[in-house]
Amino acid sequence: MQNLEAKFKLPDLERARRTAESLGYQFRGVLRQHDVFFRVARGKLKLRQERSGDRTEAMLIHYGREPSDDLKLSSYEIVPLGDPEQMREILAAALGILAEVRKDRALLTKENVRLHLDAVDGLGSFGEIEAVLGEDATLAASRDEVDELLDALGVRRANLIGVAYADMLRPV
């Protein structure tokens, strides 16, 4: 799978939510996410545990993208997990843990575009846009959707962040 992404600092998550909703984005809920990143030769590998209300899910996600301060094209694969604790122990022993990220994520969607309004522990407030590409969602059309949302939120391309939260949390 592929998506087009943009990440940016966002000082007022509630205002961003209202702006997105005025453009037709629908609020889907708040997710508490705990991501554990493992050392790998290529790309990023994370174990995500996600809680929403009384529902908990876990998945292993591998993705690759070039660091960029512009819109990023990412390729990714997701595998649902039944026993995340055992998987964490095995991967930690085999690969080593690179970083852990905890965040509260408000999710809004419109067609193939997802807006994440993230309160990241230790980092602050961010927005992240993901336009999922597929048969009905072309790169050009998705770029237009992402640009429209960035403009509405008042985010300039120069303010985009080119690295993952895990990279921002790791000591230099």
PDB file of C-alpha atoms in Angstrom, residues 47-160:
ATOM      1  CA  LEU A  47       4.588  -2.518  16.857  1.00  0.00           C
ATOM      2  CA  ARG A  48       1.478  -0.425  17.479  1.00  0.00           C
ATOM      3  CA  GLN A  49      -0.970  -0.986  20.287  1.00  0.00           C
ATOM      4  CA  GLU A  50      -4.050   1.161  19.870  1.00  0.00           C
ATOM      5  CA  ARG A  51      -6.861   1.710  22.350  1.00  0.00           C
ATOM      6  CA  SER A  52     -10.194   3.367  21.600  1.00  0.00           C
ATOM      7  CA  GLY A  53     -12.740   3.176  24.387  1.00  0.00           C
ATOM      8  CA  ASP A  54     -12.825  -0.464  25.466  1.00  0.00           C
ATOM      9  CA  ARG A  55     -11.432  -1.764  22.147  1.00  0.00           C
ATOM     10  CA  THR A  56      -7.723  -2.580  21.859  1.00  0.00           C
ATOM     11  CA  GLU A  57      -5.917  -3.590  18.663  1.00  0.00           C
ATOM     12  CA  ALA A  58      -2.328  -4.412  17.863  1.00  0.00           C
ATOM     13  CA  MET A  59      -0.492  -4.475  14.556  1.00  0.00           C
ATOM     14  CA  LEU A  60       2.992  -4.737  13.140  1.00  0.00           C
ATOM     15  CA  ILE A  61       3.732  -2.015  10.575  1.00  0.00           C
ATOM     16  CA  HIS A  62       6.707  -1.846   8.222  1.00  0.00           C
ATOM     17  CA  TYR A  63       7.102   1.267   6.091  1.00  0.00           C
ATOM     18  CA  GLY A  64       9.643   3.015   3.962  1.00  0.00           C
ATOM     19  CA  ARG A  65       9.987   6.613   2.882  1.00  0.00           C
ATOM     20  CA  GLU A  66      12.760   9.042   2.224  1.00  0.00           C
ATOM     21  CA  PRO A  67      13.199  11.823   4.799  1.00  0.00           C
ATOM     22  CA  SER A  68      11.761  14.967   3.266  1.00  0.00           C
ATOM     23  CA  ASP A  69      10.610  18.388   4.355  1.00  0.00           C
ATOM     24  CA  ASP A  70       7.896  18.244   1.701  1.00  0.00           C
ATOM     25  CA  LEU A  71       5.047  15.823   1.068  1.00  0.00           C
ATOM     26  CA  LYS A  72       6.311  12.258   1.401  1.00  0.00           C
ATOM     27  CA  LEU A  73       5.288   9.170  -0.548  1.00  0.00           C
ATOM     28  CA  SER A  74       5.346   6.107   1.717  1.00  0.00           C
ATOM     29  CA  SER A  75       4.972   2.387   1.095  1.00  0.00           C
ATOM     30  CA  TYR A  76       3.740   0.267   3.969  1.00  0.00           C
ATOM     31  CA  GLU A  77       2.435  -3.136   5.054  1.00  0.00           C
ATOM     32  CA  ILE A  78       0.294  -3.848   8.118  1.00  0.00           C
ATOM     33  CA  VAL A  79      -0.211  -7.206   9.862  1.00  0.00           C
ATOM     34  CA  PRO A  80      -2.771  -7.531  12.684  1.00  0.00           C
ATOM     35  CA  LEU A  81      -1.448  -9.200  15.850  1.00  0.00           C
ATOM     36  CA  GLY A  82      -3.115 -11.354  18.479  1.00  0.00           C
ATOM     37  CA  ASP A  83      -0.369 -11.294  21.130  1.00  0.00           C
ATOM     38  CA  PRO A  84       1.505  -7.968  21.002  1.00  0.00           C
ATOM     39  CA  GLU A  85       3.429  -8.504  24.253  1.00  0.00           C
ATOM     40  CA  GLN A  86       5.001 -11.738  23.059  1.00  0.00           C
ATOM     41  CA  MET A  87       5.774 -10.160  19.664  1.00  0.00           C
ATOM     42  CA  ARG A  88       7.400  -7.198  21.411  1.00  0.00           C
ATOM     43  CA  GLU A  89       9.603  -9.505  23.500  1.00  0.00           C
ATOM     44  CA  ILE A  90      10.703 -11.513  20.457  1.00  0.00           C
ATOM     45  CA  LEU A  91      11.434  -8.450  18.289  1.00  0.00           C
ATOM     46  CA  ALA A  92      13.202  -6.628  21.128  1.00  0.00           C
ATOM     47  CA  ALA A  93      15.451  -9.635  21.742  1.00  0.00           C
ATOM     48  CA  ALA A  94      16.178 -10.136  18.036  1.00  0.00           C
ATOM     49  CA  LEU A  95      16.436  -6.548  16.802  1.00  0.00           C
ATOM     50  CA  GLY A  96      16.609  -4.154  19.751  1.00  0.00           C
ATOM     51  CA  ILE A  97      14.281  -1.268  20.504  1.00  0.00           C
ATOM     52  CA  LEU A  98      15.051   2.045  18.834  1.00  0.00           C
ATOM     53  CA  ALA A  99      12.373   4.265  20.413  1.00  0.00           C
ATOM     54  CA  GLU A 100       8.902   4.317  21.918  1.00  0.00           C
ATOM     55  CA  VAL A 101       6.204   6.850  21.096  1.00  0.00           C
ATOM     56  CA  ARG A 102       2.986   7.400  23.026  1.00  0.00           C
ATOM     57  CA  LYS A 103       0.286   9.707  21.753  1.00  0.00           C
ATOM     58  CA  ASP A 104      -3.392  10.580  21.822  1.00  0.00           C
ATOM     59  CA  ARG A 105      -4.628  10.798  18.243  1.00  0.00           C
ATOM     60  CA  ALA A 106      -7.894  12.388  17.167  1.00  0.00           C
ATOM     61  CA  LEU A 107      -8.837  10.876  13.810  1.00  0.00           C
ATOM     62  CA  LEU A 108     -10.816  12.712  11.131  1.00  0.00           C
ATOM     63  CA  THR A 109     -11.476  11.378   7.627  1.00  0.00           C
ATOM     64  CA  LYS A 110     -12.787  12.538   4.274  1.00  0.00           C
ATOM     65  CA  GLU A 111     -12.806  10.017   1.437  1.00  0.00           C
ATOM     66  CA  ASN A 112      -9.243   8.628   1.196  1.00  0.00           C
ATOM     67  CA  VAL A 113      -7.664  11.336   3.400  1.00  0.00           C
ATOM     68  CA  ARG A 114      -7.020  10.886   7.112  1.00  0.00           C
ATOM     69  CA  LEU A 115      -6.170  13.811   9.387  1.00  0.00           C
ATOM     70  CA  HIS A 116      -4.430  12.896  12.640  1.00  0.00           C
ATOM     71  CA  LEU A 117      -4.401  15.499  15.395  1.00  0.00           C
ATOM     72  CA  ASP A 118      -1.697  14.175  17.701  1.00  0.00           C
ATOM     73  CA  ALA A 119      -0.747  15.060  21.270  1.00  0.00           C
ATOM     74  CA  VAL A 120       2.621  13.274  21.482  1.00  0.00           C
ATOM     75  CA  ASP A 121       4.085  12.588  24.922  1.00  0.00           C
ATOM     76  CA  GLY A 122       7.328  14.541  25.297  1.00  0.00           C
ATOM     77  CA  LEU A 123       6.976  16.422  21.990  1.00  0.00           C
ATOM     78  CA  GLY A 124       3.730  18.396  21.907  1.00  0.00           C
ATOM     79  CA  SER A 125       0.938  18.882  19.359  1.00  0.00           C
ATOM     80  CA  PHE A 126       1.164  17.916  15.701  1.00  0.00           C
ATOM     81  CA  GLY A 127      -0.948  17.350  12.651  1.00  0.00           C
ATOM     82  CA  GLU A 128      -0.389  14.543  10.214  1.00  0.00           C
ATOM     83  CA  ILE A 129      -2.210  14.053   6.929  1.00  0.00           C
ATOM     84  CA  GLU A 130      -2.250  10.704   5.138  1.00  0.00           C
ATOM     85  CA  ALA A 131      -3.871  10.326   1.734  1.00  0.00           C
ATOM     86  CA  VAL A 132      -4.192   6.594   1.035  1.00  0.00           C
ATOM     87  CA  LEU A 133      -3.490   5.888  -2.640  1.00  0.00           C
ATOM     88  CA  GLY A 134      -5.315   3.227  -4.603  1.00  0.00           C
ATOM     89  CA  GLU A 135      -7.425   2.581  -7.661  1.00  0.00           C
ATOM     90  CA  ASP A 136      -9.794   5.477  -6.996  1.00  0.00           C
ATOM     91  CA  ALA A 137      -7.270   7.813  -5.366  1.00  0.00           C
ATOM     92  CA  THR A 138      -4.509   9.025  -7.651  1.00  0.00           C
ATOM     93  CA  LEU A 139      -1.352  10.782  -6.525  1.00  0.00           C
ATOM     94  CA  ALA A 140      -2.342  14.022  -8.312  1.00  0.00           C
ATOM     95  CA  ALA A 141      -5.863  14.155  -6.830  1.00  0.00           C
ATOM     96  CA  SER A 142      -4.551  13.240  -3.380  1.00  0.00           C
ATOM     97  CA  ARG A 143      -1.874  15.945  -3.578  1.00  0.00           C
ATOM     98  CA  ASP A 144      -4.644  18.483  -4.274  1.00  0.00           C
ATOM     99  CA  GLU A 145      -6.643  17.250  -1.242  1.00  0.00           C
ATOM    100  CA  VAL A 146      -3.586  17.415   1.017  1.00  0.00           C
ATOM    101  CA  ASP A 147      -2.686  20.888  -0.247  1.00  0.00           C
ATOM    102  CA  GLU A 148      -6.257  22.125   0.350  1.00  0.00           C
ATOM    103  CA  LEU A 149      -6.186  20.885   3.950  1.00  0.00           C
ATOM    104  CA  LEU A 150      -2.703  22.311   4.591  1.00  0.00           C
ATOM    105  CA  ASP A 151      -3.857  25.699   3.262  1.00  0.00           C
ATOM    106  CA  ALA A 152      -6.994  25.660   5.420  1.00  0.00           C
ATOM    107  CA  LEU A 153      -4.925  24.832   8.502  1.00  0.00           C
ATOM    108  CA  GLY A 154      -2.482  27.642   7.683  1.00  0.00           C
ATOM    109  CA  VAL A 155       0.481  25.293   7.248  1.00  0.00           C
ATOM    110  CA  ARG A 156       3.159  26.313   4.749  1.00  0.00           C
ATOM    111  CA  ARG A 157       5.290  23.710   2.973  1.00  0.00           C
ATOM    112  CA  ALA A 158       8.339  25.218   4.698  1.00  0.00           C
ATOM    113  CA  ASN A 159       6.867  24.101   8.049  1.00  0.00           C
ATOM    114  CA  LEU A 160       6.538  20.407   7.160  1.00  0.00           C
TER     115      LEU A 160
END
